PDB file of C-alpha atoms in Angstrom:
ATOM      1  CA  MET A   1     160.220 119.358  83.991  1.00 38.00           C
ATOM      2  CA  THR A   2     160.763 122.357  81.707  1.00 43.00           C
ATOM      3  CA  VAL A   3     158.148 123.425  79.197  1.00 41.00           C
ATOM      4  CA  PRO A   4     159.605 123.962  75.690  1.00 44.00           C
ATOM      5  CA  HIS A   5     159.840 127.538  74.539  1.00 53.00           C
ATOM      6  CA  GLN A   6     156.836 128.779  72.505  1.00 59.00           C
ATOM      7  CA  THR A   7     154.688 125.662  72.639  1.00 68.00           C
ATOM      8  CA  PRO A   8     151.158 125.797  71.133  1.00 72.00           C
ATOM      9  CA  LEU A   9     149.808 126.421  74.644  1.00 66.00           C
ATOM     10  CA  HIS A  10     152.136 129.415  75.034  1.00 64.00           C
ATOM     11  CA  ARG A  11     150.998 130.880  71.718  1.00 68.00           C
ATOM     12  CA  THR A  12     147.319 130.307  72.553  1.00 72.00           C
ATOM     13  CA  LEU A  13     147.579 132.072  75.921  1.00 66.00           C
ATOM     14  CA  ARG A  14     149.433 135.009  74.383  1.00 65.00           C
ATOM     15  CA  ALA A  15     146.759 135.315  71.671  1.00 70.00           C
ATOM     16  CA  ILE A  16     143.995 135.306  74.300  1.00 66.00           C
ATOM     17  CA  ALA A  17     145.775 138.032  76.254  1.00 64.00           C
ATOM     18  CA  TYR A  18     146.046 140.160  73.102  1.00 62.00           C
ATOM     19  CA  LEU A  19     142.268 139.738  72.592  1.00 63.00           C
ATOM     20  CA  VAL A  20     141.164 140.310  76.181  1.00 60.00           C
ATOM     21  CA  LEU A  21     143.095 143.510  76.877  1.00 59.00           C
ATOM     22  CA  PRO A  22     141.757 145.542  73.898  1.00 65.00           C
ATOM     23  CA  ALA A  23     138.240 144.224  74.528  1.00 64.00           C
ATOM     24  CA  GLU A  24     138.360 145.296  78.166  1.00 57.00           C
ATOM     25  CA  ALA A  25     139.697 148.705  77.139  1.00 60.00           C
ATOM     26  CA  LEU A  26     136.848 149.061  74.615  1.00 64.00           C
ATOM     27  CA  PHE A  27     134.154 148.224  77.174  1.00 58.00           C
ATOM     28  CA  ALA A  28     135.717 150.549  79.758  1.00 56.00           C
ATOM     29  CA  GLY A  29     135.988 153.368  77.227  1.00 58.00           C
ATOM     30  CA  CYS A  30     132.327 153.002  76.257  1.00 60.00           C
ATOM     31  CA  ALA A  31     131.284 153.026  79.909  1.00 51.00           C
ATOM     32  CA  VAL A  32     133.290 156.169  80.692  1.00 46.00           C
ATOM     33  CA  ALA A  33     132.026 157.941  77.557  1.00 52.00           C
ATOM     34  CA  GLY A  34     128.437 157.065  78.412  1.00 49.00           C
ATOM     35  CA  VAL A  35     127.915 155.036  75.239  1.00 54.00           C
ATOM     36  CA  ALA A  36     125.080 152.552  75.727  1.00 53.00           C
ATOM     37  CA  LEU A  37     125.847 149.345  73.844  1.00 56.00           C
ATOM     38  CA  PRO A  38     122.939 147.183  72.643  1.00 62.00           C
ATOM     39  CA  ALA A  39     121.914 144.448  75.047  1.00 56.00           C
ATOM     40  CA  PRO A  40     122.983 141.580  72.704  1.00 63.00           C
ATOM     41  CA  ALA A  41     126.415 143.172  72.309  1.00 62.00           C
ATOM     42  CA  ARG A  42     126.809 143.592  76.083  1.00 57.00           C
ATOM     43  CA  LEU A  43     125.740 140.027  76.806  1.00 60.00           C
ATOM     44  CA  SER A  44     127.783 138.366  74.067  1.00 63.00           C
ATOM     45  CA  GLY A  45     130.825 140.540  74.723  1.00 63.00           C
ATOM     46  CA  GLY A  46     130.696 139.982  78.475  1.00 63.00           C
ATOM     47  CA  ALA A  47     130.207 136.241  78.100  1.00 65.00           C
ATOM     48  CA  GLY A  48     133.066 136.066  75.603  1.00 66.00           C
ATOM     49  CA  LEU A  49     135.405 137.895  77.953  1.00 61.00           C
ATOM     50  CA  VAL A  50     134.484 135.593  80.833  1.00 67.00           C
ATOM     51  CA  VAL A  51     135.127 132.499  78.690  1.00 67.00           C
ATOM     52  CA  LEU A  52     138.483 133.851  77.499  1.00 62.00           C
ATOM     53  CA  LEU A  53     139.538 134.725  81.069  1.00 63.00           C
ATOM     54  CA  VAL A  54     138.585 131.240  82.289  1.00 70.00           C
ATOM     55  CA  ILE A  55     140.596 129.652  79.468  1.00 66.00           C
ATOM     56  CA  GLU A  56     143.535 131.928  80.291  1.00 62.00           C
ATOM     57  CA  ALA A  57     143.390 131.024  83.993  1.00 70.00           C
ATOM     58  CA  VAL A  58     143.175 127.296  83.289  1.00 70.00           C
ATOM     59  CA  GLY A  59     146.020 127.504  80.781  1.00 69.00           C
ATOM     60  CA  LEU A  60     148.270 129.343  83.221  1.00 67.00           C
ATOM     61  CA  ALA A  61     147.473 126.760  85.900  1.00 73.00           C
ATOM     62  CA  VAL A  62     148.403 123.950  83.507  1.00 70.00           C
ATOM     63  CA  LEU A  63     151.663 125.676  82.603  1.00 66.00           C
ATOM     64  CA  TYR A  64     152.502 126.170  86.268  1.00 66.00           C
ATOM     65  CA  ARG A  65     151.911 122.485  87.040  1.00 72.00           C
ATOM     66  CA  ARG A  66     154.092 121.431  84.110  1.00 68.00           C
ATOM     67  CA  GLY A  67     156.996 123.822  84.478  1.00 66.00           C
ATOM     68  CA  GLY A  68     156.525 125.954  87.572  1.00 65.00           C
ATOM     69  CA  ALA A  69     157.231 129.681  87.651  1.00 64.00           C
ATOM     70  CA  ALA A  70     159.724 129.378  84.768  1.00 65.00           C
ATOM     71  CA  ALA A  71     156.897 128.279  82.466  1.00 61.00           C
ATOM     72  CA  LEU A  72     154.752 131.270  83.419  1.00 61.00           C
ATOM     73  CA  ARG A  73     157.625 133.608  82.647  1.00 66.00           C
ATOM     74  CA  GLU A  74     157.496 132.386  79.045  1.00 65.00           C
ATOM     75  CA  VAL A  75     153.944 133.735  78.707  1.00 65.00           C
ATOM     76  CA  VAL A  76     153.797 136.797  80.967  1.00 68.00           C
ATOM     77  CA  PRO A  77     156.246 139.527  79.852  1.00 70.00           C
ATOM     78  CA  GLU A  78     158.767 140.674  82.435  1.00 74.00           C
ATOM     79  CA  PRO A  79     157.484 144.301  82.594  1.00 75.00           C
ATOM     80  CA  VAL A  80     153.983 142.992  83.420  1.00 72.00           C
ATOM     81  CA  ARG A  81     155.362 140.653  86.100  1.00 73.00           C
ATOM     82  CA  ARG A  82     157.408 143.416  87.657  1.00 79.00           C
ATOM     83  CA  LEU A  83     154.540 145.917  87.676  1.00 78.00           C
ATOM     84  CA  LEU A  84     152.302 143.305  89.294  1.00 76.00           C
ATOM     85  CA  GLY A  85     154.994 142.536  91.878  1.00 81.00           C
ATOM     86  CA  HIS A  86     155.390 146.255  92.569  1.00 84.00           C
ATOM     87  CA  GLU A  87     151.658 146.629  93.235  1.00 85.00           C
ATOM     88  CA  LEU A  88     151.630 143.557  95.484  1.00 86.00           C
ATOM     89  CA  ARG A  89     154.566 144.902  97.509  1.00 90.00           C
ATOM     90  CA  ILE A  90     152.699 148.194  98.020  1.00 90.00           C
ATOM     91  CA  VAL A  91     149.567 146.359  99.177  1.00 89.00           C
ATOM     92  CA  ALA A  92     151.648 144.208 101.534  1.00 91.00           C
ATOM     93  CA  SER A  93     153.299 147.345 102.927  1.00 94.00           C
ATOM     94  CA  LEU A  94     149.882 148.778 103.822  1.00 93.00           C
ATOM     95  CA  LEU A  95     149.388 145.737 106.053  1.00 93.00           C
ATOM     96  CA  LEU A  96     152.917 145.639 107.494  1.00 94.00           C
ATOM     97  CA  TRP A  97     153.172 149.343 108.303  1.00 94.00           C
ATOM     98  CA  PRO A  98     150.571 149.445 111.131  1.00 93.00           C
ATOM     99  CA  ALA A  99     152.180 146.308 112.598  1.00 92.00           C
ATOM    100  CA  ARG A 100     155.615 148.028 112.609  1.00 90.00           C
ATOM    101  CA  ARG A 101     157.111 145.193 110.583  1.00 92.00           C
ATOM    102  CA  ARG A 102     160.178 145.650 108.384  1.00 93.00           C
ATOM    103  CA  VAL A 103     160.958 143.477 105.395  1.00 92.00           C
ATOM    104  CA  GLY A 104     164.376 141.845 105.173  1.00 90.00           C
ATOM    105  CA  VAL A 105     165.704 143.051 108.551  1.00 93.00           C
ATOM    106  CA  ARG A 106     166.945 140.301 110.866  1.00 91.00           C
ATOM    107  CA  ASP A 107     166.837 141.094 114.565  1.00 89.00           C
ATOM    108  CA  GLY A 108     170.268 141.080 116.163  1.00 87.00           C
ATOM    109  CA  VAL A 109     172.045 140.677 112.810  1.00 90.00           C
ATOM    110  CA  ASP A 110     171.179 143.599 110.516  1.00 92.00           C
ATOM    111  CA  LEU A 111     171.133 147.360 110.919  1.00 94.00           C
ATOM    112  CA  ALA A 112     168.232 149.286 109.347  1.00 95.00           C
ATOM    113  CA  PHE A 113     168.389 152.907 108.167  1.00 96.00           C
ATOM    114  CA  GLY A 114     165.192 154.644 107.099  1.00 94.00           C
ATOM    115  CA  HIS A 115     164.764 156.879 104.067  1.00 94.00           C
ATOM    116  CA  ALA A 116     161.038 157.741 104.140  1.00 92.00           C
ATOM    117  CA  LYS A 117     161.006 161.151 105.855  1.00 91.00           C
ATOM    118  CA  GLY A 118     161.942 163.181 102.797  1.00 88.00           C
ATOM    119  CA  ASN A 119     158.900 162.164 100.757  1.00 88.00           C
ATOM    120  CA  ALA A 120     156.341 161.799 103.572  1.00 91.00           C
ATOM    121  CA  ALA A 121     154.952 165.347 103.468  1.00 89.00           C
ATOM    122  CA  MET A 122     154.610 165.334  99.683  1.00 89.00           C
ATOM    123  CA  LEU A 123     152.896 161.925  99.545  1.00 89.00           C
ATOM    124  CA  PHE A 124     150.405 162.728 102.296  1.00 91.00           C
ATOM    125  CA  GLY A 125     149.748 166.102 100.669  1.00 90.00           C
ATOM    126  CA  LEU A 126     148.955 164.430  97.358  1.00 87.00           C
ATOM    127  CA  ALA A 127     146.711 161.908  99.120  1.00 89.00           C
ATOM    128  CA  PHE A 128     144.824 164.756 100.808  1.00 91.00           C
ATOM    129  CA  VAL A 129     144.337 166.523  97.468  1.00 88.00           C
ATOM    130  CA  CYS A 130     142.966 163.288  95.989  1.00 86.00           C
ATOM    131  CA  VAL A 131     140.489 162.969  98.854  1.00 90.00           C
ATOM    132  CA  ILE A 132     139.220 166.510  98.209  1.00 90.00           C
ATOM    133  CA  GLU A 133     139.012 165.741  94.499  1.00 86.00           C
ATOM    134  CA  THR A 134     136.985 162.616  95.231  1.00 85.00           C
ATOM    135  CA  PHE A 135     134.301 164.615  97.020  1.00 87.00           C
ATOM    136  CA  GLY A 136     134.275 167.237  94.273  1.00 86.00           C
ATOM    137  CA  MET A 137     133.945 164.695  91.471  1.00 84.00           C
ATOM    138  CA  SER A 138     131.161 162.875  93.318  1.00 84.00           C
ATOM    139  CA  VAL A 139     129.128 166.091  93.192  1.00 85.00           C
ATOM    140  CA  LEU A 140     129.931 166.855  89.555  1.00 84.00           C
ATOM    141  CA  LEU A 141     129.199 163.313  88.355  1.00 82.00           C
ATOM    142  CA  ARG A 142     126.150 162.507  90.460  1.00 80.00           C
ATOM    143  CA  GLY A 143     124.037 162.362  87.279  1.00 81.00           C
ATOM    144  CA  LEU A 144     126.388 159.855  85.587  1.00 80.00           C
ATOM    145  CA  PRO A 145     126.488 156.817  87.879  1.00 81.00           C
ATOM    146  CA  THR A 146     128.729 154.684  85.630  1.00 78.00           C
ATOM    147  CA  VAL A 147     131.303 157.409  85.131  1.00 77.00           C
ATOM    148  CA  HIS A 148     131.098 158.270  88.837  1.00 80.00           C
ATOM    149  CA  ALA A 149     131.823 154.649  89.812  1.00 83.00           C
ATOM    150  CA  VAL A 150     134.866 154.509  87.516  1.00 78.00           C
ATOM    151  CA  VAL A 151     136.250 157.848  88.738  1.00 81.00           C
ATOM    152  CA  LEU A 152     135.595 156.903  92.373  1.00 85.00           C
ATOM    153  CA  PHE A 153     137.524 153.664  91.936  1.00 84.00           C
ATOM    154  CA  VAL A 154     140.461 155.518  90.358  1.00 81.00           C
ATOM    155  CA  ASP A 155     140.482 158.174  93.106  1.00 85.00           C
ATOM    156  CA  VAL A 156     140.357 155.669  95.964  1.00 87.00           C
ATOM    157  CA  TYR A 157     143.063 153.574  94.332  1.00 86.00           C
ATOM    158  CA  THR A 158     145.235 156.679  93.895  1.00 86.00           C
ATOM    159  CA  VAL A 159     144.872 157.603  97.581  1.00 89.00           C
ATOM    160  CA  LEU A 160     145.829 154.084  98.633  1.00 89.00           C
ATOM    161  CA  LEU A 161     148.736 154.154  96.172  1.00 88.00           C
ATOM    162  CA  PHE A 162     150.229 157.324  97.674  1.00 89.00           C
ATOM    163  CA  ILE A 163     149.863 155.989 101.217  1.00 93.00           C
ATOM    164  CA  GLY A 164     151.216 152.611 100.102  1.00 92.00           C
ATOM    165  CA  ILE A 165     154.316 154.199  98.559  1.00 92.00           C
ATOM    166  CA  HIS A 166     155.106 155.823 101.909  1.00 94.00           C
ATOM    167  CA  ALA A 167     154.361 152.566 103.748  1.00 95.00           C
ATOM    168  CA  ALA A 168     156.730 150.703 101.415  1.00 93.00           C
ATOM    169  CA  SER A 169     159.487 153.218 102.178  1.00 93.00           C
ATOM    170  CA  VAL A 170     158.967 152.746 105.925  1.00 95.00           C
ATOM    171  CA  THR A 171     158.800 148.943 105.849  1.00 95.00           C
ATOM    172  CA  ARG A 172     161.709 148.583 103.392  1.00 95.00           C
ATOM    173  CA  PRO A 173     164.638 150.595 104.779  1.00 95.00           C
ATOM    174  CA  HIS A 174     168.277 150.372 103.775  1.00 96.00           C
ATOM    175  CA  VAL A 175     169.767 147.273 105.419  1.00 96.00           C
ATOM    176  CA  LEU A 176     173.398 146.822 106.450  1.00 95.00           C
ATOM    177  CA  SER A 177     174.222 143.169 107.086  1.00 93.00           C
ATOM    178  CA  PRO A 178     177.581 141.473 107.760  1.00 91.00           C
ATOM    179  CA  GLU A 179     177.774 140.542 104.060  1.00 91.00           C
ATOM    180  CA  GLU A 180     176.132 143.346 102.072  1.00 94.00           C
ATOM    181  CA  LEU A 181     174.484 146.742 101.953  1.00 95.00           C
ATOM    182  CA  ARG A 182     170.929 146.563 100.650  1.00 95.00           C
ATOM    183  CA  VAL A 183     170.032 149.932  99.108  1.00 96.00           C
ATOM    184  CA  ARG A 184     166.297 150.465  98.714  1.00 94.00           C
ATOM    185  CA  HIS A 185     163.739 153.040  97.704  1.00 92.00           C
ATOM    186  CA  GLY A 186     160.349 151.812  98.809  1.00 88.00           C
ATOM    187  CA  ALA A 187     159.011 149.176  96.445  1.00 88.00           C
ATOM    188  CA  HIS A 188     160.858 150.664  93.442  1.00 87.00           C
ATOM    189  CA  HIS A 189     164.535 149.821  94.030  1.00 88.00           C
ATOM    190  CA  ASP A 190     166.255 146.979  95.851  1.00 92.00           C
ATOM    191  CA  LEU A 191     169.992 146.854  95.104  1.00 94.00           C
ATOM    192  CA  ARG A 192     172.271 144.412  96.928  1.00 95.00           C
ATOM    193  CA  ILE A 193     175.919 145.505  97.135  1.00 95.00           C
ATOM    194  CA  PRO A 194     178.421 143.054  98.654  1.00 95.00           C
ATOM    195  CA  LEU A 195     180.623 144.818 101.203  1.00 94.00           C
ATOM    196  CA  ALA A 196     183.682 143.359  99.471  1.00 92.00           C
ATOM    197  CA  ARG A 197     182.888 145.458  96.388  1.00 94.00           C
ATOM    198  CA  ILE A 198     182.623 148.818  98.181  1.00 94.00           C
ATOM    199  CA  ALA A 199     185.870 150.697  97.619  1.00 93.00           C
ATOM    200  CA  SER A 200     184.835 153.894  99.393  1.00 91.00           C
ATOM    201  CA  ALA A 201     181.854 155.623 100.970  1.00 93.00           C
ATOM    202  CA  ARG A 202     181.582 159.354 101.532  1.00 93.00           C
ATOM    203  CA  ALA A 203     179.093 162.047 102.491  1.00 94.00           C
ATOM    204  CA  ASP A 204     178.038 163.805  99.304  1.00 92.00           C
ATOM    205  CA  ARG A 205     174.822 165.828  99.398  1.00 93.00           C
ATOM    206  CA  ARG A 206     173.444 166.517  95.914  1.00 92.00           C
ATOM    207  CA  TYR A 207     170.204 168.023  94.637  1.00 91.00           C
ATOM    208  CA  THR A 208     170.798 167.569  90.904  1.00 86.00           C
ATOM    209  CA  HIS A 209     171.633 164.268  89.238  1.00 86.00           C
ATOM    210  CA  GLU A 210     172.692 164.171  85.620  1.00 85.00           C
ATOM    211  CA  PRO A 211     172.477 160.738  83.962  1.00 86.00           C
ATOM    212  CA  ALA A 212     175.909 159.169  83.554  1.00 88.00           C
ATOM    213  CA  GLU A 213     177.265 155.826  82.448  1.00 91.00           C
ATOM    214  CA  GLY A 214     177.789 153.447  85.351  1.00 92.00           C
ATOM    215  CA  VAL A 215     176.109 155.763  87.894  1.00 94.00           C
ATOM    216  CA  LEU A 216     172.885 154.905  89.721  1.00 94.00           C
ATOM    217  CA  ASN A 217     171.070 157.760  91.465  1.00 94.00           C
ATOM    218  CA  ILE A 218     168.388 156.831  94.017  1.00 93.00           C
ATOM    219  CA  PRO A 219     167.202 160.216  95.310  1.00 92.00           C
ATOM    220  CA  VAL A 220     164.579 160.872  97.953  1.00 91.00           C
ATOM    221  CA  ALA A 221     162.852 164.254  97.639  1.00 87.00           C
ATOM    222  CA  SER A 222     165.310 165.017  94.807  1.00 89.00           C
ATOM    223  CA  GLN A 223     168.387 164.637  97.002  1.00 92.00           C
ATOM    224  CA  THR A 224     171.110 162.115  97.737  1.00 94.00           C
ATOM    225  CA  SER A 225     173.480 162.332 100.684  1.00 95.00           C
ATOM    226  CA  LEU A 226     175.894 159.395 100.296  1.00 95.00           C
ATOM    227  CA  THR A 227     178.040 158.197  97.410  1.00 95.00           C
ATOM    228  CA  LEU A 228     179.461 154.688  97.135  1.00 95.00           C
ATOM    229  CA  GLU A 229     182.319 153.821  94.778  1.00 95.00           C
ATOM    230  CA  LEU A 230     182.588 150.129  93.868  1.00 95.00           C
ATOM    231  CA  THR A 231     185.577 148.038  92.883  1.00 94.00           C
ATOM    232  CA  GLU A 232     183.422 145.868  90.602  1.00 94.00           C
ATOM    233  CA  PRO A 233     180.110 146.617  88.914  1.00 95.00           C
ATOM    234  CA  VAL A 234     176.812 145.332  90.266  1.00 94.00           C
ATOM    235  CA  ASP A 235     173.619 144.744  88.273  1.00 93.00           C
ATOM    236  CA  ALA A 236     170.932 147.355  88.881  1.00 92.00           C
ATOM    237  CA  VAL A 237     167.421 146.332  87.810  1.00 89.00           C
ATOM    238  CA  GLY A 238     164.856 149.005  86.963  1.00 85.00           C
ATOM    239  CA  LEU A 239     161.139 148.949  87.712  1.00 81.00           C
ATOM    240  CA  LEU A 240     160.296 147.306  84.369  1.00 80.00           C
ATOM    241  CA  GLY A 241     163.255 144.917  84.393  1.00 80.00           C
ATOM    242  CA  LYS A 242     165.869 146.950  82.520  1.00 85.00           C
ATOM    243  CA  ARG A 243     169.345 145.935  83.699  1.00 89.00           C
ATOM    244  CA  ARG A 244     172.601 147.844  83.662  1.00 92.00           C
ATOM    245  CA  GLU A 245     175.952 147.630  85.416  1.00 94.00           C
ATOM    246  CA  VAL A 246     176.856 150.407  87.844  1.00 95.00           C
ATOM    247  CA  THR A 247     180.058 151.237  89.697  1.00 95.00           C
ATOM    248  CA  THR A 248     178.817 154.374  91.509  1.00 95.00           C
ATOM    249  CA  VAL A 249     175.698 154.476  93.677  1.00 95.00           C
ATOM    250  CA  ARG A 250     174.224 157.640  95.176  1.00 95.00           C
ATOM    251  CA  LEU A 251     171.537 157.234  97.854  1.00 95.00           C
ATOM    252  CA  HIS A 252     169.826 159.078 100.676  1.00 95.00           C
ATOM    253  CA  ALA A 253     169.002 158.157 104.274  1.00 95.00           C
ATOM    254  CA  ASN A 254     167.174 159.917 107.078  1.00 94.00           C
ATOM    255  CA  GLU A 255     170.399 159.845 109.105  1.00 94.00           C
ATOM    256  CA  PRO A 256     173.212 159.643 106.548  1.00 94.00           C
ATOM    257  CA  ALA A 257     175.966 160.245 109.114  1.00 95.00           C
ATOM    258  CA  LYS A 258     174.915 157.175 111.125  1.00 95.00           C
ATOM    259  CA  LEU A 259     174.687 155.014 108.013  1.00 95.00           C
ATOM    260  CA  LEU A 260     178.106 156.200 106.850  1.00 95.00           C
ATOM    261  CA  ALA A 261     179.688 155.554 110.266  1.00 94.00           C
ATOM    262  CA  ALA A 262     178.180 152.080 110.525  1.00 94.00           C
ATOM    263  CA  LEU A 263     179.203 151.231 106.967  1.00 94.00           C
ATOM    264  CA  ARG A 264     182.787 152.377 107.489  1.00 92.00           C
ATOM    265  CA  ARG A 265     182.929 150.452 110.758  1.00 91.00           C
ATOM    266  CA  ARG A 266     181.764 147.317 108.984  1.00 89.00           C
ATOM    267  CA  LEU A 267     184.255 147.843 106.160  1.00 86.00           C
ATOM    268  CA  ASP A 268     187.169 148.523 108.521  1.00 82.00           C
ATOM    269  CA  GLY A 269     186.221 146.110 111.295  1.00 69.00           C
ATOM    270  CA  ALA A 270     185.853 142.891 109.309  1.00 47.00           C
ATOM    271  CA  HIS A 271     182.169 142.322 110.150  1.00 43.00           C
ATOM    272  CA  GLU A 272     182.060 143.363 113.786  1.00 46.00           C
ATOM    273  CA  PRO A 273     178.969 142.212 115.723  1.00 43.00           C
ATOM    274  CA  LEU A 274     176.132 144.616 116.379  1.00 41.00           C
ATOM    275  CA  ALA A 275     177.132 144.906 120.033  1.00 41.00           C
ATOM    276  CA  ALA A 276     180.322 146.645 118.890  1.00 41.00           C
ATOM    277  CA  LEU A 277     178.242 149.249 117.023  1.00 41.00           C
ATOM    278  CA  THR A 278     175.904 150.021 119.942  1.00 40.00           C
ATOM    279  CA  PRO A 279     177.623 150.629 123.275  1.00 38.00           C
ATOM    280  CA  VAL A 280     175.861 149.034 126.222  1.00 36.00           C
ATOM    281  CA  ARG A 281     175.728 150.893 129.533  1.00 38.00           C
ATOM    282  CA  THR A 282     176.765 148.626 132.431  1.00 39.00           C
ATOM    283  CA  ALA A 283     176.909 149.123 136.177  1.00 42.00           C
ATOM    284  CA  PRO A 284     180.228 150.504 137.499  1.00 44.00           C
ATOM    285  CA  SER A 285     182.563 147.928 138.960  1.00 41.00           C
ATOM    286  CA  ARG A 286     183.304 147.994 142.685  1.00 46.00           C
ATOM    287  CA  HIS A 287     186.548 149.567 143.745  1.00 45.00           C
ATOM    288  CA  PRO A 288     188.956 146.843 144.803  1.00 47.00           C
ATOM    289  CA  GLY A 289     190.208 148.917 147.764  1.00 50.00           C
ATOM    290  CA  PRO A 290     193.760 149.073 149.079  1.00 52.00           C
ATOM    291  CA  PRO A 291     195.857 145.932 148.826  1.00 50.00           C
ATOM    292  CA  ARG A 292     195.953 143.777 151.933  1.00 48.00           C
ATOM    293  CA  SER A 293     199.165 143.736 153.910  1.00 48.00           C
ATOM    294  CA  ALA A 294     200.923 140.401 154.237  1.00 42.00           C
TER     295      ALA A 294
END
């Protein structure tokens, strides 16, 4: 069953969201600035926020039961949904990375090509700087416990974010399957290109990327090493949901030569099995010896 567009329940939930977000920002701003609100204001404001959040949660649950995920999409804007999905993918990557799991790679069917090495040093360097900053801010703000708690939360979240971005790049490599090439960049990009639409693939190392119509650049550490030309456009979706058609895709891989060779082999070999791409060493056959005389 599909929920009609802009029902009274939709409008009510949107109105509550527009009330809750500014109120939360106001309370957070007062806490960071050290402004002590009167006790009645804190109690009434906090209780009001809790009631509004409960109503919002119940309303979203009702919408989901009536119309499923499509009904929720009518209330929650696409940029918010995509940002939330991006954060969830990063959190999931932090759990998958230690387990050496890769998302969307089928054993014995797909070939995976990493792209995380280029950004690893920078991301871990930024995480280290944030750790040092956390200790420094804890000393500077030891007399302001509320501000210290807020800053500590932001610093810890930032450290986890940097590590999670690297984990997402490791657990979400480029994937070459018998049907398509899945071009990724961590949790940010995930572009599926059918092999039938790839007209050519070539090595093309670039360090500058000017915006151009129909061209999608997915650099790692400001560089791309492969360029794909397509016979038909594919839809590229940005982080916030912006869509555009592209006919040229530039990407980077840790081992671009291997990705290019495997891609060309797939394009020229009409979906050869993985065994054809990876030679298997076998024991030498026995010499048959001289032919027997009659």
